[in-house]
Amino acid sequence: MNGEWILKSNKEVKVIDSSGSPIENTVLSPLSIYNLAAKEQDHKMIVFTEPSTNDRQTFSKFLVVKDMDISIGRTKKNDVVLANQFVSATHAILSYRHGQWSIVDKNSTNGSFVNGTRVKSRKINMGDMIYIIGYKVIVGSCFVSINNPDQTISIDGKVLKPFINQPVEATDGEEDYEVPAIDYFYRSPRFKRDVEKAVMKIDSPPQNAIGEEMPLMLVLGPSVTMGMASMATAIFAINNAMATGDYSRAMPSIDMSCSKLLGTILWPVLSKKYDIFLRTNVEQGYFSLLIMRV
């Protein structure tokens, strides 16, 4: 806020002032420590502020030539002197024994941290980082890398030897050899294919092999005409038989006329029903074939 950092209290954590009383907020200053009190927790919490400068991000390498103990603290009797008021007189001991690193905190006020965790004593692996109030120490196999904030560190050269880079000397007569490039990984391009659309072709209905349906009146017309003639013949034969009294001679004419009358009605009706039956079968066969294709 307005170019300043402000530390505020909340429901879980309170900011504590120098008198030990909780306060609502405070403006942060560089190279300062602020005490915090967490709800339902007894351990101590602090916030240390420091500026972001290049010397805090730059590390120098120092070699360890034998097994030893390296004392770290504020007073000049230590092997590594940290000129910071928040560092204890003898803050911690960093030990190297048979290729194994370890650290012991000497009951310092503000603690020693390894990879962000406060420790009393702990074995240290290669690549672990020790943090002591703004000072960082990265541990290697037989060396340590240390930053130097504000040039406030003094190191005893008899204990830790500065690492000196040795220049690479070129051998006479050695030919330059260029290692061929190898493609260790090749990613094939991805092609986006268009989705093929299914095309369904529906055939037109087959032509009517039976022909157009003939009206019933046209089908019955000729039969009715012949039937009326047969009926007239039958009536004439019956009247003649009644007049003469000889029915035996009229029976053939009567039988023929009745047969013609029966055929006049029966056969056209049967032909009509058969025609409807054929048309229905043809339509059902076409729709069945259409469904199988779909």
XYZ file of C-alpha atoms in Angstrom:
294
model
C 0.000 0.000 0.000
C 1.581 3.295 -1.163
C 4.831 1.435 -1.847
C 4.969 -0.121 1.633
C 4.347 -3.660 2.876
C 1.827 -3.998 5.717
C 1.524 -7.038 7.993
C -2.051 -7.472 9.293
C -3.552 -9.678 11.990
C -6.484 -12.025 11.302
C -8.660 -14.409 13.297
C -6.044 -17.179 13.363
C -2.732 -15.258 13.652
C -2.021 -12.050 15.569
C 0.870 -9.621 15.085
C 2.705 -9.021 18.395
C 4.469 -5.722 19.184
C 7.637 -5.247 21.243
C 5.629 -5.204 24.481
C 4.006 -8.560 23.730
C 0.535 -7.164 22.963
C -1.398 -8.004 19.795
C -1.835 -5.213 17.271
C -4.036 -4.891 14.196
C -1.272 -4.151 11.648
C 2.218 -2.760 11.250
C 4.328 -1.360 8.412
C 7.235 -3.673 7.483
C 10.791 -2.359 7.468
C 13.816 -4.045 5.834
C 16.043 -6.263 7.994
C 13.514 -6.491 10.803
C 11.859 -9.310 12.753
C 8.154 -9.374 13.635
C 6.673 -11.817 16.141
C 3.415 -13.672 15.463
C 1.088 -15.588 17.764
C -1.112 -18.315 16.300
C -4.406 -19.356 17.841
C -4.175 -22.588 19.880
C -0.438 -22.999 19.103
C 2.417 -22.599 21.564
C 5.439 -22.492 19.249
C 7.069 -19.222 18.259
C 6.616 -17.711 14.796
C 8.553 -14.820 13.288
C 8.610 -12.862 10.038
C 12.035 -11.655 8.854
C 12.105 -8.998 6.136
C 15.030 -8.365 3.822
C 15.441 -6.559 0.502
C 15.848 -8.446 -2.769
C 19.418 -7.704 -3.907
C 21.909 -9.443 -6.176
C 24.300 -10.343 -3.350
C 21.510 -12.338 -1.707
C 21.112 -14.379 -4.901
C 24.847 -14.825 -5.641
C 26.734 -17.703 -3.997
C 30.466 -18.358 -3.489
C 31.853 -21.889 -3.273
C 34.183 -23.058 -0.497
C 35.928 -26.453 -0.295
C 36.217 -28.770 2.714
C 39.490 -30.700 2.653
C 39.017 -32.859 5.782
C 36.549 -33.813 8.485
C 35.770 -30.778 10.629
C 33.258 -28.748 12.639
C 32.383 -25.290 11.352
C 31.007 -22.853 13.918
C 28.551 -20.203 12.719
C 27.667 -17.116 14.793
C 27.841 -13.393 15.372
C 31.098 -13.200 17.362
C 34.545 -13.257 15.779
C 35.542 -16.517 17.466
C 33.395 -18.439 14.966
C 34.695 -19.893 11.705
C 31.875 -18.205 9.783
C 31.014 -14.786 11.240
C 27.581 -13.338 10.420
C 27.476 -9.643 11.314
C 23.753 -9.490 12.029
C 22.093 -8.467 15.297
C 19.505 -11.239 14.948
C 22.168 -13.974 14.788
C 23.168 -15.507 18.128
C 26.740 -15.352 19.402
C 27.255 -19.030 18.567
C 24.290 -19.822 16.418
C 24.960 -23.326 15.010
C 27.652 -25.937 14.319
C 27.939 -27.380 10.796
C 29.841 -30.701 10.819
C 31.445 -32.793 8.048
C 32.284 -36.415 8.942
C 33.212 -39.133 6.438
C 31.333 -37.462 3.598
C 28.189 -36.797 5.678
C 26.986 -33.304 6.635
C 24.979 -32.461 9.770
C 23.942 -29.353 11.694
C 23.265 -28.673 15.385
C 21.480 -25.508 16.514
C 23.107 -24.060 19.658
C 19.838 -22.881 21.234
C 19.775 -19.798 19.056
C 17.108 -17.151 19.577
C 15.760 -17.075 16.026
C 16.566 -20.665 14.995
C 18.254 -22.556 12.195
C 16.256 -23.810 9.203
C 16.877 -26.606 6.696
C 14.742 -26.512 3.544
C 12.289 -24.199 5.304
C 11.914 -26.312 8.498
C 13.327 -25.242 11.842
C 15.642 -27.893 13.278
C 17.609 -28.595 16.464
C 19.907 -31.168 14.877
C 19.718 -32.976 11.568
C 21.706 -34.802 8.912
C 21.987 -32.862 5.702
C 21.954 -34.263 2.196
C 23.565 -32.810 -0.903
C 21.469 -29.954 -2.280
C 19.817 -29.072 1.052
C 19.752 -25.371 1.961
C 20.471 -23.998 5.457
C 18.844 -20.660 6.283
C 19.935 -18.440 9.198
C 18.229 -15.018 9.267
C 18.887 -14.058 5.630
C 22.047 -16.136 5.188
C 21.857 -19.189 2.925
C 24.228 -22.151 2.797
C 23.780 -24.822 0.088
C 25.569 -28.090 0.875
C 27.426 -30.167 -1.729
C 29.466 -33.366 -1.589
C 32.673 -31.762 -0.227
C 31.896 -28.080 -0.523
C 29.407 -25.412 0.566
C 28.007 -22.441 -1.350
C 27.293 -19.318 0.722
C 25.663 -16.007 -0.169
C 26.934 -12.734 1.322
C 24.101 -10.252 2.026
C 25.418 -6.693 2.267
C 28.983 -8.110 2.489
C 28.504 -8.956 6.188
C 30.121 -12.431 6.209
C 33.672 -13.235 7.281
C 35.039 -16.751 6.659
C 38.160 -18.292 8.160
C 40.303 -19.286 5.197
C 42.061 -22.009 7.210
C 38.784 -23.918 7.594
C 37.039 -23.277 4.293
C 39.150 -22.917 1.155
C 37.759 -20.680 -1.599
C 37.103 -22.588 -4.793
C 39.249 -21.369 -7.687
C 38.161 -22.125 -11.234
C 40.933 -23.712 -13.252
C 41.190 -22.674 -16.896
C 40.921 -25.405 -19.479
C 44.130 -25.795 -21.445
C 43.862 -26.828 -25.069
C 46.133 -29.686 -26.196
C 48.315 -29.006 -29.215
C 47.467 -31.040 -32.245
C 44.029 -31.938 -31.040
C 41.483 -31.631 -33.770
C 38.131 -30.116 -33.120
C 35.404 -32.683 -33.260
C 31.807 -31.730 -33.581
C 29.354 -34.156 -32.086
C 26.581 -34.844 -34.580
C 23.151 -33.750 -33.522
C 20.802 -36.585 -32.687
C 17.064 -36.309 -32.767
C 16.077 -38.017 -29.554
C 12.428 -37.195 -29.944
C 10.256 -36.588 -32.922
C 6.663 -35.683 -32.700
C 4.596 -36.511 -35.695
C 2.236 -33.778 -36.878
C -1.411 -34.117 -36.149
C -3.819 -33.958 -39.051
C -7.409 -33.064 -38.572
C -9.480 -35.101 -40.925
C -12.919 -34.036 -42.027
C -15.707 -36.246 -40.828
C -17.087 -38.264 -43.721
C -20.780 -37.740 -44.135
C -22.866 -40.805 -44.852
C -24.965 -40.467 -47.998
C -28.123 -42.565 -48.133
C -29.720 -42.984 -51.512
C -33.376 -43.976 -51.580
C -34.622 -45.543 -54.775
C -37.868 -44.379 -56.233
C -40.849 -46.730 -55.884
C -41.002 -49.405 -58.600
C -43.417 -48.959 -61.434
C -46.805 -50.523 -60.976
C -46.596 -53.798 -62.891
C -50.310 -54.439 -62.424
C -51.448 -51.178 -63.916
C -53.904 -48.592 -62.724
C -56.851 -49.815 -60.760
C -60.042 -49.979 -62.899
C -63.220 -48.551 -61.383
C -65.702 -51.114 -60.165
C -68.476 -49.846 -62.455
C -66.343 -50.443 -65.550
C -65.471 -53.931 -64.316
C -69.133 -54.851 -63.659
C -70.584 -53.025 -66.705
C -70.137 -55.787 -69.320
C -71.158 -58.495 -66.888
C -74.256 -56.590 -65.850
C -75.216 -56.117 -69.525
C -74.878 -59.833 -70.220
C -76.668 -60.615 -66.971
C -79.669 -58.487 -67.927
C -79.856 -60.349 -71.240
C -79.678 -63.680 -69.398
C -82.366 -62.556 -66.968
C -84.649 -61.611 -69.847
C -84.041 -65.033 -71.438
C -84.855 -66.769 -68.140
C -88.099 -64.786 -67.703
C -89.133 -65.557 -71.271
C -88.416 -69.303 -70.796
C -90.433 -69.370 -67.540
C -93.431 -67.622 -69.135
C -93.329 -69.988 -72.126
C -93.163 -72.999 -69.797
C -96.127 -71.731 -67.793
C -98.097 -71.197 -70.962
C -97.436 -74.661 -72.404
C -97.105 -76.495 -69.100
C -93.856 -78.182 -70.242
C -91.174 -77.180 -67.766
C -88.604 -79.706 -68.873
C -87.870 -77.846 -72.093
C -87.408 -74.548 -70.179
C -84.929 -75.903 -67.548
C -81.782 -75.633 -69.720
C -82.541 -72.018 -70.492
C -83.281 -71.289 -66.827
C -80.009 -72.968 -65.664
C -77.951 -71.101 -68.226
C -79.541 -67.783 -67.290
C -78.946 -68.353 -63.527
C -75.308 -69.310 -64.170
C -74.776 -66.136 -66.161
C -76.427 -64.054 -63.415
C -74.171 -65.652 -60.774
C -71.055 -65.037 -62.858
C -72.145 -61.468 -63.437
C -71.708 -60.635 -59.710
C -69.257 -63.253 -58.347
C -66.329 -63.183 -60.784
C -65.921 -59.375 -61.007
C -65.913 -59.179 -57.168
C -63.309 -61.959 -56.881
C -61.136 -60.317 -59.572
C -61.326 -57.010 -57.711
C -60.208 -58.588 -54.396
C -57.332 -60.414 -56.085
C -56.149 -57.175 -57.683
C -56.095 -55.486 -54.232
C -54.157 -58.452 -52.811
C -51.446 -58.154 -55.509
C -51.049 -54.400 -54.992
C -50.647 -54.822 -51.206
C -47.893 -57.467 -51.596
C -45.940 -55.322 -54.051
C -46.000 -52.269 -51.711
C -44.961 -54.314 -48.675
C -42.024 -55.822 -50.583
C -40.775 -52.358 -51.616
C -40.862 -50.948 -48.075
C -39.084 -54.038 -46.707
C -36.285 -53.572 -49.247
C -36.054 -49.851 -48.341
C -35.672 -50.604 -44.616
C -32.902 -53.177 -45.270
C -30.915 -50.606 -47.278
C -31.204 -47.946 -44.578
